[in-house]
CSV table of C-alpha atoms and ligand atoms in Angstrom, one decimal:
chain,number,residue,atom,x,y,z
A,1,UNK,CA,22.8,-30.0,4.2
A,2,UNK,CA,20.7,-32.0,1.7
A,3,UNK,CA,17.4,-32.2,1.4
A,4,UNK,CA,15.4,-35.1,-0.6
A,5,UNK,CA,12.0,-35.1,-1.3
A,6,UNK,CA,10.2,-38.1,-3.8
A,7,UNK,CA,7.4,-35.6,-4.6
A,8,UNK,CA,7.0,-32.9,-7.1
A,9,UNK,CA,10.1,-30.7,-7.6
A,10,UNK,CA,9.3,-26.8,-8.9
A,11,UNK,CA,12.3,-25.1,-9.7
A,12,UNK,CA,10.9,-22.7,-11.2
A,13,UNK,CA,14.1,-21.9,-13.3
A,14,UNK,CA,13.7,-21.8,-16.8
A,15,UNK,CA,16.6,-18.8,-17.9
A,16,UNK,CA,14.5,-15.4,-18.4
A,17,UNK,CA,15.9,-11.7,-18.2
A,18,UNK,CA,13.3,-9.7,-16.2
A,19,UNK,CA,10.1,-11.1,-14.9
A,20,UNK,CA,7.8,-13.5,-17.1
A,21,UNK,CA,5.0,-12.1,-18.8
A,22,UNK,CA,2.5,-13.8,-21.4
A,23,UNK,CA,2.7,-17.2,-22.0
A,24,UNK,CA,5.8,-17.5,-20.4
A,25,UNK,CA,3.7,-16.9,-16.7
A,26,UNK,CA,2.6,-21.0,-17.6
A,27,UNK,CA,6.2,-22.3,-17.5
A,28,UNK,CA,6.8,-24.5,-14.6
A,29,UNK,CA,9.7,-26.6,-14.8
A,30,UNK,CA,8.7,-29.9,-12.5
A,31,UNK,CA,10.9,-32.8,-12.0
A,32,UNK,CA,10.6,-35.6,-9.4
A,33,UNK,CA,13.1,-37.3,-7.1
A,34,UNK,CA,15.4,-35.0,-7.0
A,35,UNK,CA,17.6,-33.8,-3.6
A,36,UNK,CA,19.6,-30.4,-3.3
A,37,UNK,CA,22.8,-29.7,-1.6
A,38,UNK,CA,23.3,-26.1,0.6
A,39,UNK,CA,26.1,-25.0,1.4
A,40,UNK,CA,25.9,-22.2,3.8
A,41,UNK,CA,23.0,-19.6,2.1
A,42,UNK,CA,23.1,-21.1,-1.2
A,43,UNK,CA,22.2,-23.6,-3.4
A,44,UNK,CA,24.8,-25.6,-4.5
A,45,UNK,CA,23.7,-28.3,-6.6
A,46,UNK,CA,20.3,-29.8,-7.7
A,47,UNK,CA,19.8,-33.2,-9.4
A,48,UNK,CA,18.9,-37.1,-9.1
A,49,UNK,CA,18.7,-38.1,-5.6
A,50,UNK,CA,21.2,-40.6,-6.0
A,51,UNK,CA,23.2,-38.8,-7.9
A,52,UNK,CA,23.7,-35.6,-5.5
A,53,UNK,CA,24.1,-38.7,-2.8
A,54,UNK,CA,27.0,-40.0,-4.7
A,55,UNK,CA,28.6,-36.5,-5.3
A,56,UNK,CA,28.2,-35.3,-2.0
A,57,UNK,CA,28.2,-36.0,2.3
A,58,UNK,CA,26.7,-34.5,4.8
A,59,UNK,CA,25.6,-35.0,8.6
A,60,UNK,CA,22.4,-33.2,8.2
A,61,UNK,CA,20.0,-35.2,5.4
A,62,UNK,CA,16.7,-33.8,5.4
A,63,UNK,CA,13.9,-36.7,3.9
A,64,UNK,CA,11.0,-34.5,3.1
A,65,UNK,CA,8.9,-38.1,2.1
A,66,UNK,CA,6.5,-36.8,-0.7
A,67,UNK,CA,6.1,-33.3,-0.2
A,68,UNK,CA,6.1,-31.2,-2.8
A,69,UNK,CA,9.5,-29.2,-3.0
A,70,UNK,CA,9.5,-25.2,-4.4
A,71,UNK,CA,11.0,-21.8,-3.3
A,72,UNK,CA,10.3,-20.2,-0.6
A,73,UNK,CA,7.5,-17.7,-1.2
A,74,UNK,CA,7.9,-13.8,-1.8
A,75,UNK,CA,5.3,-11.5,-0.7
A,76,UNK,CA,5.9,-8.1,-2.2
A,77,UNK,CA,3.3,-6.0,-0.4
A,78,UNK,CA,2.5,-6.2,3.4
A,79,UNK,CA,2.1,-3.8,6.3
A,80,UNK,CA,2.9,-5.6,9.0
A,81,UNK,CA,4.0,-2.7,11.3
A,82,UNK,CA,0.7,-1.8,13.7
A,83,UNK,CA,-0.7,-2.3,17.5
A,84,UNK,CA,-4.6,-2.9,17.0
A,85,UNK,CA,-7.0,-5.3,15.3
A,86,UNK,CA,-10.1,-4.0,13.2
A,87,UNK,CA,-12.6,-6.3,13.5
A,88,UNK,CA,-14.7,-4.1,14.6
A,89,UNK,CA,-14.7,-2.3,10.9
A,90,UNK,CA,-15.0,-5.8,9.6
A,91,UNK,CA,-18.1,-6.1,11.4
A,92,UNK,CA,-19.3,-2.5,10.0
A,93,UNK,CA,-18.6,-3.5,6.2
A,94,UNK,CA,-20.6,-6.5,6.6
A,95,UNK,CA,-23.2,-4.9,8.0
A,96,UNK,CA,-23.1,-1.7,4.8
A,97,UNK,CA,-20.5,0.8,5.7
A,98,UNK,CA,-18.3,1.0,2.9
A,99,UNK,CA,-14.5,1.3,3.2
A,100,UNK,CA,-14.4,4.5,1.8
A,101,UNK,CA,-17.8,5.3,4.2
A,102,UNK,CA,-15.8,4.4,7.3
A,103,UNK,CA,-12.1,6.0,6.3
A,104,UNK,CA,-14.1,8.8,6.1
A,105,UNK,CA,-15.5,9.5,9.7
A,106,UNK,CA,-12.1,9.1,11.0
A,107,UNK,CA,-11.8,5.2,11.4
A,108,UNK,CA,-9.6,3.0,8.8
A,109,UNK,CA,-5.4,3.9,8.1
A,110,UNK,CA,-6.6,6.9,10.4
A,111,UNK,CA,-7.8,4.8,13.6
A,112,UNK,CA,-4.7,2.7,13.3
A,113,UNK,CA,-2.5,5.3,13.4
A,114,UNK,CA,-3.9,6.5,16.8
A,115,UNK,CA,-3.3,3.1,18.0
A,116,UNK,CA,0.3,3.2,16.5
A,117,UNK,CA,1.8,6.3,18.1
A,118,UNK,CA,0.8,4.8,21.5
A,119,UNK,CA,3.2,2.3,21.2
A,120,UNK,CA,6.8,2.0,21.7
A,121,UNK,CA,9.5,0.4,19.4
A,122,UNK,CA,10.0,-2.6,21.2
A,123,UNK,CA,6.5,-3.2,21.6
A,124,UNK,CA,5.9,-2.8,18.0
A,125,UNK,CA,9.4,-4.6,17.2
A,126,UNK,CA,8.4,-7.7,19.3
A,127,UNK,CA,4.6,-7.7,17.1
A,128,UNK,CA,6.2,-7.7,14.2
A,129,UNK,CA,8.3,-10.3,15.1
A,130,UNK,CA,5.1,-12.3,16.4
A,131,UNK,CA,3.8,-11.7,12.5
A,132,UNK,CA,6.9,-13.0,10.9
A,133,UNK,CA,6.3,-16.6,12.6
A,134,UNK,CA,3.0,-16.4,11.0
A,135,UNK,CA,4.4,-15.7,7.5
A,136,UNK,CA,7.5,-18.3,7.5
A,137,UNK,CA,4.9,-21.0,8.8
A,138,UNK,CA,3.2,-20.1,5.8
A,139,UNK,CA,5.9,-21.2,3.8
A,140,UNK,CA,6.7,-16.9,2.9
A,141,UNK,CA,10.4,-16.4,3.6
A,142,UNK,CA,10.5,-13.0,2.4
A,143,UNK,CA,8.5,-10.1,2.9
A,144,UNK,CA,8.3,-6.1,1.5
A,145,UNK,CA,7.2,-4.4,5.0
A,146,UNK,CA,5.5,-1.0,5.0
A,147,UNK,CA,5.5,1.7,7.8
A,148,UNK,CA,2.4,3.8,6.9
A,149,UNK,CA,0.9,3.6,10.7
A,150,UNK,CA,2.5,6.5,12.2
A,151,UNK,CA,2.2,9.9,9.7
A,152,UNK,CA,5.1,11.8,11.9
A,153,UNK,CA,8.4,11.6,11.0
A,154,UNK,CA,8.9,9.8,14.7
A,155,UNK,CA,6.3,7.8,14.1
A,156,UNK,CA,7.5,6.3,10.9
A,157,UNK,CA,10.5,6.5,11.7
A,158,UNK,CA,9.5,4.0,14.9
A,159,UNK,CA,7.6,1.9,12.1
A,160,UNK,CA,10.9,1.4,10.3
A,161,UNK,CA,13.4,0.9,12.6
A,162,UNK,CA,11.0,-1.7,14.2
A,163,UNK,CA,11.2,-3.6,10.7
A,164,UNK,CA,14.8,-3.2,10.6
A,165,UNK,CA,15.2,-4.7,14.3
A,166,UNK,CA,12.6,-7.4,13.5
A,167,UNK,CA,14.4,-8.1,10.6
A,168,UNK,CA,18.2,-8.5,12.4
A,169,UNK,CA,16.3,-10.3,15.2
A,170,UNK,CA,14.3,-13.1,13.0
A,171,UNK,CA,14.6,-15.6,10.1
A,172,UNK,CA,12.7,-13.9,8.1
A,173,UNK,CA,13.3,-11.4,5.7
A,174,UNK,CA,11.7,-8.4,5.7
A,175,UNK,CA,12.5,-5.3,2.9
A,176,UNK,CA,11.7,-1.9,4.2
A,177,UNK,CA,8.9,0.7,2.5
A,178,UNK,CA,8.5,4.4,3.6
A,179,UNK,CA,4.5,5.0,3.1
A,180,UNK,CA,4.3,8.8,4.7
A,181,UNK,CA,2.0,9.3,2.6
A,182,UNK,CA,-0.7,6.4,3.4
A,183,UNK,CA,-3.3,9.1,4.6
A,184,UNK,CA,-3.6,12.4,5.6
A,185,UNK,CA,-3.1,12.5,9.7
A,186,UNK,CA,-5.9,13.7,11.6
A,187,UNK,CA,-3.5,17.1,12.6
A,188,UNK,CA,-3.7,17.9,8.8
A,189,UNK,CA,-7.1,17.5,7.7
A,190,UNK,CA,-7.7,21.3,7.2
A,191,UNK,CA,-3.8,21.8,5.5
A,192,UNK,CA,-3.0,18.8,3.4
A,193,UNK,CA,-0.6,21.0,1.4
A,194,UNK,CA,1.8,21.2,4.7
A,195,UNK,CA,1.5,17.2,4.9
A,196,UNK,CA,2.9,16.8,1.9
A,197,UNK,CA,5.7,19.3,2.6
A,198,UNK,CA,6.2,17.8,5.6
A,199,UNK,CA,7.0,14.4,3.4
A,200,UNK,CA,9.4,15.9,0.8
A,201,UNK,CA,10.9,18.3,3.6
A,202,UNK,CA,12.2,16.3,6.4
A,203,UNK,CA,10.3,12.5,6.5
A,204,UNK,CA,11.6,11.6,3.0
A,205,UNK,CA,15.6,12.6,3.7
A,206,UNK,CA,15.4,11.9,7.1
A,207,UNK,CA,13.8,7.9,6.5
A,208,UNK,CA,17.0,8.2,3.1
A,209,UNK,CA,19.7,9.6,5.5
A,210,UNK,CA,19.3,6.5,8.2
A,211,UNK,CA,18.8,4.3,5.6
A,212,UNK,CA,15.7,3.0,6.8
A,213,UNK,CA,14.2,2.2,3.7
A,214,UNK,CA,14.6,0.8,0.1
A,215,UNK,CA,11.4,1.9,-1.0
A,216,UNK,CA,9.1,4.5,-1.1
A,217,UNK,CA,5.2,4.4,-2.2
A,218,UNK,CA,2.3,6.5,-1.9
A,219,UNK,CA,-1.7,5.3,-1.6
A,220,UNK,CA,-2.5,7.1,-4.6
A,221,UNK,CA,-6.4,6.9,-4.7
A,222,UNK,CA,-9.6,9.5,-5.9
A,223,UNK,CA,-10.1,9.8,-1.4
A,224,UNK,CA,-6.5,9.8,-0.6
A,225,UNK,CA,-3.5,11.4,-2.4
A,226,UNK,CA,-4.1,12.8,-5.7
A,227,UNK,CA,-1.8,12.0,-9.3
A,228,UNK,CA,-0.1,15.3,-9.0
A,229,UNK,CA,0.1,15.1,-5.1
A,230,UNK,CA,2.2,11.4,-5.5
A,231,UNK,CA,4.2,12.7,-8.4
A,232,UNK,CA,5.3,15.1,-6.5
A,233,UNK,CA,5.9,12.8,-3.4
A,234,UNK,CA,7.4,10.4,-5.4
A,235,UNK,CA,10.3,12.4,-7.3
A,236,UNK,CA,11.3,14.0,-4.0
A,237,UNK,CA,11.8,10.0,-2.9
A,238,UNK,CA,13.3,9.6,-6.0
A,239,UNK,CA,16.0,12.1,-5.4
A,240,UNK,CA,17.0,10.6,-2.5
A,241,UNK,CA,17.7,7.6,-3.8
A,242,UNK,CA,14.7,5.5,-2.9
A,243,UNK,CA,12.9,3.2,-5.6
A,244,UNK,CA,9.2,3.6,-6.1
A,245,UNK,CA,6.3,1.7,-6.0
A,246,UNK,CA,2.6,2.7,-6.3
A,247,UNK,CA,-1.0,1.7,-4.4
A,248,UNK,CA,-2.7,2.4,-7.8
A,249,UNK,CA,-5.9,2.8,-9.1
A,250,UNK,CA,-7.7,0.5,-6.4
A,251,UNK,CA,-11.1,1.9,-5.6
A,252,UNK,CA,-11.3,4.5,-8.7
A,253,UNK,CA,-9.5,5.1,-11.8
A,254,UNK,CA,-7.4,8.3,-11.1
A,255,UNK,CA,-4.2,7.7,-13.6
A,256,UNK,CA,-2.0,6.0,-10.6
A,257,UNK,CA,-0.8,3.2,-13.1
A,258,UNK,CA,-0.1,5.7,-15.6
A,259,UNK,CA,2.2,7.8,-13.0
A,260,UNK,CA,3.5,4.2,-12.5
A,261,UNK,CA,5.0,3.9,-15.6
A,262,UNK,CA,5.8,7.9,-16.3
A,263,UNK,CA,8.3,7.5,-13.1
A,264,UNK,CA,9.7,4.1,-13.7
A,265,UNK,CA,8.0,2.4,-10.3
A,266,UNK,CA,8.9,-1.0,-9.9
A,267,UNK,CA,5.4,-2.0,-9.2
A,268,UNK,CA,2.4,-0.8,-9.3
A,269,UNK,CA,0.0,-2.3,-7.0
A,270,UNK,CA,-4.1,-3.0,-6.6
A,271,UNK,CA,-5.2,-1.4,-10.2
A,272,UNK,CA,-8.7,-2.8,-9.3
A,273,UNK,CA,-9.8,0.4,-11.5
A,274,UNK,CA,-7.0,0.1,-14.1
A,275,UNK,CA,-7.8,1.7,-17.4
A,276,UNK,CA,-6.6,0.5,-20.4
A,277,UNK,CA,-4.3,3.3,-20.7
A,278,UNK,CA,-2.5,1.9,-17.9
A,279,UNK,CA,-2.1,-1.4,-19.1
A,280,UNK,CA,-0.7,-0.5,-22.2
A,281,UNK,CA,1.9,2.3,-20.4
A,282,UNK,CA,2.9,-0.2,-17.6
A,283,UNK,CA,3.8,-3.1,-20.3
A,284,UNK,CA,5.5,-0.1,-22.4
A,285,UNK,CA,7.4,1.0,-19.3
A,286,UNK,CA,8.0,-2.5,-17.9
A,287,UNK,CA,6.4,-2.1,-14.4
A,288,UNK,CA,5.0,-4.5,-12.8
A,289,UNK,CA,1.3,-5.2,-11.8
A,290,UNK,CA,1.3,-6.5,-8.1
A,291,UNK,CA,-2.4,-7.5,-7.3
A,292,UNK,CA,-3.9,-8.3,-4.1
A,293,UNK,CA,-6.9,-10.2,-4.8
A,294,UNK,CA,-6.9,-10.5,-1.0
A,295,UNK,CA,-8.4,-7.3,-0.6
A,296,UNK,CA,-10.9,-6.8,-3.4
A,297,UNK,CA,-12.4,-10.3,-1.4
A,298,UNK,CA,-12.1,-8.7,2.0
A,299,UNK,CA,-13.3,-5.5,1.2
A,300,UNK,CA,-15.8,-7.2,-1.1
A,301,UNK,CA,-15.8,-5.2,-4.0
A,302,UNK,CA,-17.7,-5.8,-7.1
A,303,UNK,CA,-14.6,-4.0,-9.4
A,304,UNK,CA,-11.6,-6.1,-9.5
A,305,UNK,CA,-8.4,-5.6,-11.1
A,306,UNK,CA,-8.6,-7.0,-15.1
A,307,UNK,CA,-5.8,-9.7,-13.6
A,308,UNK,CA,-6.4,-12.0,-16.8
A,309,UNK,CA,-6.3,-9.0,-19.4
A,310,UNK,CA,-3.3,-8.1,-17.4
A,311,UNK,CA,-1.4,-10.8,-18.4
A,312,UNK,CA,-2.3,-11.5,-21.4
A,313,UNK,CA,-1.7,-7.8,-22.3
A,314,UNK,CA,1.5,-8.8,-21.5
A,315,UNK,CA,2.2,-7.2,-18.4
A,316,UNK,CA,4.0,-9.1,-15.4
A,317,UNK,CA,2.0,-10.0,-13.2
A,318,UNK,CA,3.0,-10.5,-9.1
A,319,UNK,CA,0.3,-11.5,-6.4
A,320,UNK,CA,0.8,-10.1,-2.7
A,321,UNK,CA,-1.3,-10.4,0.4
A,322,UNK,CA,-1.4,-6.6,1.5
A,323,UNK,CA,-1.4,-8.2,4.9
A,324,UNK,CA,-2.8,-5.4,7.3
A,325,UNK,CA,-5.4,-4.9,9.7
A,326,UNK,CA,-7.8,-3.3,7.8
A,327,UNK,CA,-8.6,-3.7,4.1
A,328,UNK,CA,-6.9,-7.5,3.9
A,329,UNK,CA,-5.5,-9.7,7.2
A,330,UNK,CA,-4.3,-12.9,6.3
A,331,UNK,CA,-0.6,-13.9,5.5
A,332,UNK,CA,-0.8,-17.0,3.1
A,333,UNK,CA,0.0,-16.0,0.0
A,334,UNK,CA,-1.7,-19.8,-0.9
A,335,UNK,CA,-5.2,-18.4,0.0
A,336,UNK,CA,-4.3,-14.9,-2.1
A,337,UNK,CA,-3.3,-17.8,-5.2
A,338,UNK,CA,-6.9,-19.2,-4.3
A,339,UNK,CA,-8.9,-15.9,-4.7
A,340,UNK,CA,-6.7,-15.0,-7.9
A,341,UNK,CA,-6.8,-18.3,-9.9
A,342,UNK,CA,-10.9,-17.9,-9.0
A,343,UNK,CA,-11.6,-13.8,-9.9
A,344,UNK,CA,-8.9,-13.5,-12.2
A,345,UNK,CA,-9.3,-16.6,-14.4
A,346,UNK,CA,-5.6,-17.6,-14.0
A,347,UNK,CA,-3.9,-20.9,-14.0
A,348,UNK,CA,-2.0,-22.3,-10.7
A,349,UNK,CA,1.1,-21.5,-12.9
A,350,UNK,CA,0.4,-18.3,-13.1
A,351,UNK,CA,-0.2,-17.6,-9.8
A,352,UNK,CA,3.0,-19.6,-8.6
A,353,UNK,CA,5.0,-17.5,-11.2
A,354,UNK,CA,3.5,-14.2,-9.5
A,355,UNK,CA,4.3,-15.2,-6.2
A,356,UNK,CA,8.3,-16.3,-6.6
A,357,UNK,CA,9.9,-14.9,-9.7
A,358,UNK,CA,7.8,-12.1,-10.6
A,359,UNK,CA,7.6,-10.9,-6.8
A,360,UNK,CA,11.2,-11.0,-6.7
A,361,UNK,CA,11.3,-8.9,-9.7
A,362,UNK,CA,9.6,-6.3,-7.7
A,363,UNK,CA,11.7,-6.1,-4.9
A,364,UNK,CA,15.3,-6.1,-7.4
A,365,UNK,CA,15.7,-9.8,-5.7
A,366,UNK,CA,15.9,-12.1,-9.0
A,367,UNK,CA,19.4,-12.7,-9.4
A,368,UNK,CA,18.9,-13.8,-5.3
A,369,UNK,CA,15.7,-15.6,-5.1
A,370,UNK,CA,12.4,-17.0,-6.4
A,371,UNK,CA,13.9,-19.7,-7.9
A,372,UNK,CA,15.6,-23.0,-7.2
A,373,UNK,CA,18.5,-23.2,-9.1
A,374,UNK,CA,22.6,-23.3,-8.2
A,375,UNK,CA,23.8,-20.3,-6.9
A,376,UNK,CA,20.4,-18.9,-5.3
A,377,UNK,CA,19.5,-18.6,-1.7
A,378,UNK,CA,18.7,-21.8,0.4
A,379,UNK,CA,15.0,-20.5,0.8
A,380,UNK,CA,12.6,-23.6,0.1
A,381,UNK,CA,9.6,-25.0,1.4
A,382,UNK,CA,7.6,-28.6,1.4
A,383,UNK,CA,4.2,-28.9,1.2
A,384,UNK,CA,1.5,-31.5,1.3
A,385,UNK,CA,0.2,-31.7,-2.9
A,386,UNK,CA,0.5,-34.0,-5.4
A,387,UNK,CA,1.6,-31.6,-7.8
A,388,UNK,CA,1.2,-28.3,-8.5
A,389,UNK,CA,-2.3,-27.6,-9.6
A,390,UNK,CA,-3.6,-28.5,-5.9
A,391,UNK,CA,-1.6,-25.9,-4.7
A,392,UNK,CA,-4.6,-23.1,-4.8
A,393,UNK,CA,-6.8,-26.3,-5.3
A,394,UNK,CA,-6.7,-26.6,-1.6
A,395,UNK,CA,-7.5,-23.9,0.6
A,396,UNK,CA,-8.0,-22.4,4.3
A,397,UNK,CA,-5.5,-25.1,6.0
A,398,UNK,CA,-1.9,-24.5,5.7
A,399,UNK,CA,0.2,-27.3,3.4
A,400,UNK,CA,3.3,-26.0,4.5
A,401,UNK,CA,5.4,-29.0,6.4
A,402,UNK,CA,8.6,-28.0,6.2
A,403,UNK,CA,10.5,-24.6,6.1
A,404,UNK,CA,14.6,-23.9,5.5
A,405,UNK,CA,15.3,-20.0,4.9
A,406,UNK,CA,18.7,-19.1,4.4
A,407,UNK,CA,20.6,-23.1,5.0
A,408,UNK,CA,18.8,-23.4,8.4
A,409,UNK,CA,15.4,-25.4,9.6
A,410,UNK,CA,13.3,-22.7,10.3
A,411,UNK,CA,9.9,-24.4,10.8
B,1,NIG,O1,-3.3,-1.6,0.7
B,1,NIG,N1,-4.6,0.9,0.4
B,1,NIG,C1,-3.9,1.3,1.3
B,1,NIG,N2,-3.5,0.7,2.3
B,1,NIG,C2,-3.9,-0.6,2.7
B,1,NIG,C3,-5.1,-0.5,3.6
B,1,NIG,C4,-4.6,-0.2,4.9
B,1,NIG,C5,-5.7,-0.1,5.9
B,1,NIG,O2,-6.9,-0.1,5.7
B,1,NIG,O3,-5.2,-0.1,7.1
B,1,NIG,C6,-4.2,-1.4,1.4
B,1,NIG,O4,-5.3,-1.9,1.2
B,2,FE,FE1,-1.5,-2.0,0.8
């Protein structure tokens, strides 16, 4: 296959070791009139139009006019996995319940997971599947997919397989978390300490011994699970072979970025309350910051994550959606690099940086993806833009017109 385009090219692919941070976040490398040959998966070669028309043949010649060629996009935090909607809490926060106020009294992770253990594998399979259309017609070709709905080891271990099936079933991509520990159930309100055994006990080496997941986080937060509680959590995951990842710091300030960087998490993630200890022991320990501006809009919270002073600390900064169906539900990462160019004071190349390369980073997918360059996946997108800067210019329409995830027209 080759595809042409006379637009903007971003490859994306200036030669790094480990994800950019500082200045380096501003790098874009744009050319124009280019075409790229797949082979299969991959990327096989990238130059001049006419000169990749000289060098090679093919039946199936893709003319993308003058859209605006880049990778495919990464999303490294999403919970995709859950039966009902919750609009109705949206309705309460705009009306002066608080997140916090409404997670509370039983409503929030907690309501959803009633709704989740109603439903069976195929139904939730077949919804997750629904919600991967949405994200590839968004131009996202990979996801990081959390369970977290179901607080029982069934019930997560429903969540997971359910990504796993979506995943075999659907173009997308979709990279598997374990998030036991997203919320106390309701059956363990009054003994939070046999949760917690429950996770390190049998959830955690049952979720390592199918396999069913990469990754293993914990929604570390002043109203949720406590420093000690995820360290805890975390070095059981650890130990069975699971890599780590971290909701941090998002409402209050309880160390969560700190524990990010004492266990050697791959992300750490929200840090709307990040203290400056944090910053300086996740750019000392490498880990890095995936924000989801997303959220402190939805939620609208007055304390955001310090995303400018986090990259010019010289942390690496990645951007998610947090897709779920209470705190943030959309699944375009271009509105997320709307809200974060806007309450984080960043340019349009730092948001694109956040949401290829560095949010490969995140997932161990670098070598793989997040860039187009020879060798890499065929994951790439066109989109209606000039160039890059109107990429978070524009917002709430999709400028995705053309999708090819792994060699194939997917949308
Ligand atoms: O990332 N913070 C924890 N989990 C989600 C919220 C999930 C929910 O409200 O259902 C988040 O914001
Ligand atoms: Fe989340």
């Amino acid at each position: 296959m080759i595809v042409k385009s006379q637009g903007i090219w971003l490859t994306l692919a200036q030669d790094s070791e480990g994800p950019r941070c500082g200045a380096a976040m501003n790098d874009l490398s744009e050319a124009k009139g280019q075409a790229l040959a797949i082979q299969g998966d991959r990327i096989i070669d990238i130059r001049a139009a006419e000169e990749i028309f000289s060098l090679y043949e093919s039946d199936q010649i893709l003319d993308w006019g003058n859209c605006l060629v880049m990778p495919g996009l990464i999303d490294p935090h999403t919970h995709p996995v859950f039966l009902a909607t919750r609009e109705d809490e949206f309705e309460m926060r705009n009306l002066g319940k608080s997140y916090v106020e409404i997670a509370l009294a039983g409503g929030g992770i907690r309501s959803s997971v009633r709704s989740l253990r109603s439903a069976t594998e195929d139904q939730l399979t077949d919804l997750v599947k629904e919600r991967a259309d949405g994200f590839l017609a968004l131009g996202t070709t990979t996801i990081e997919a959390k369970s977290g709905y179901g607080l029982s080891t069934a019930d997560e271990i429903k969540s997971l397989r359910a990504i796993h099936k979506a995943n075999a079933e659907h173009a997308l991509d979709f990279h598997p978390t374990f998030l036991g520990a997203h919320e106390i159930p309701d059956e363990y309100r009054d003994n939070r300490e046999a949760y917690i055994q429950l996770l390190i006990d049998e959830m955690i080496p049952a979720v390592a011994k199918e396999n069913l997941a990469r990754f293993c986080d914990v929604f570390c937060e002043e109203h949720v699970f406590t420093v000690e509680e995820s360290r805890r959590i975390l070095a059981a995951a650890k130990n069975h072979g699971l890599q780590i990842r971290i909701h941090a710091d998002e409402i209050e300030s309880t160390g969560g970025a700190e524990l990010a960087a004492e266990i050697g998490a791959l992300s750490a993630d929200h840090l709307g309350a990040i203290s400056e200890q944090g910053i300086k022991d996740m750019r000392d320990a490498g880990v890095v910051a995936t924000l989801l501006p997303g959220t402190s809009f939805f939620l609208n919270l007055a304390k955001r994550a310090p995303g400018r002073k986090i990259i010019d600390s010289g942390v690496a900064m990645a951007l998610a959606t947090d897709y779920n169906p209470g705190s943030c539900h959309t699944q375009s990462l271009f509105m997320i690099m709307t809200i974060a160019c806007i309450h984080y004071g960043i340019t349009a190349a730092e948001a694109l940086t956040a949401v290829t390369v560095n949010a490969a980073h995140t997932l161990g997918l670098a070598h793989d993806r997040g860039q187009l360059k020879v060798g890499m996946r065929s994951d790439l997108i066109g989109i209606d833009a000039p160039n890059a800067r109107f990429l978070p210019y524009q917002f709430g329409s999709n400028p995705v017109r053309h999708v090819v995830k792994d060699g194939r027209v997917v949308s």
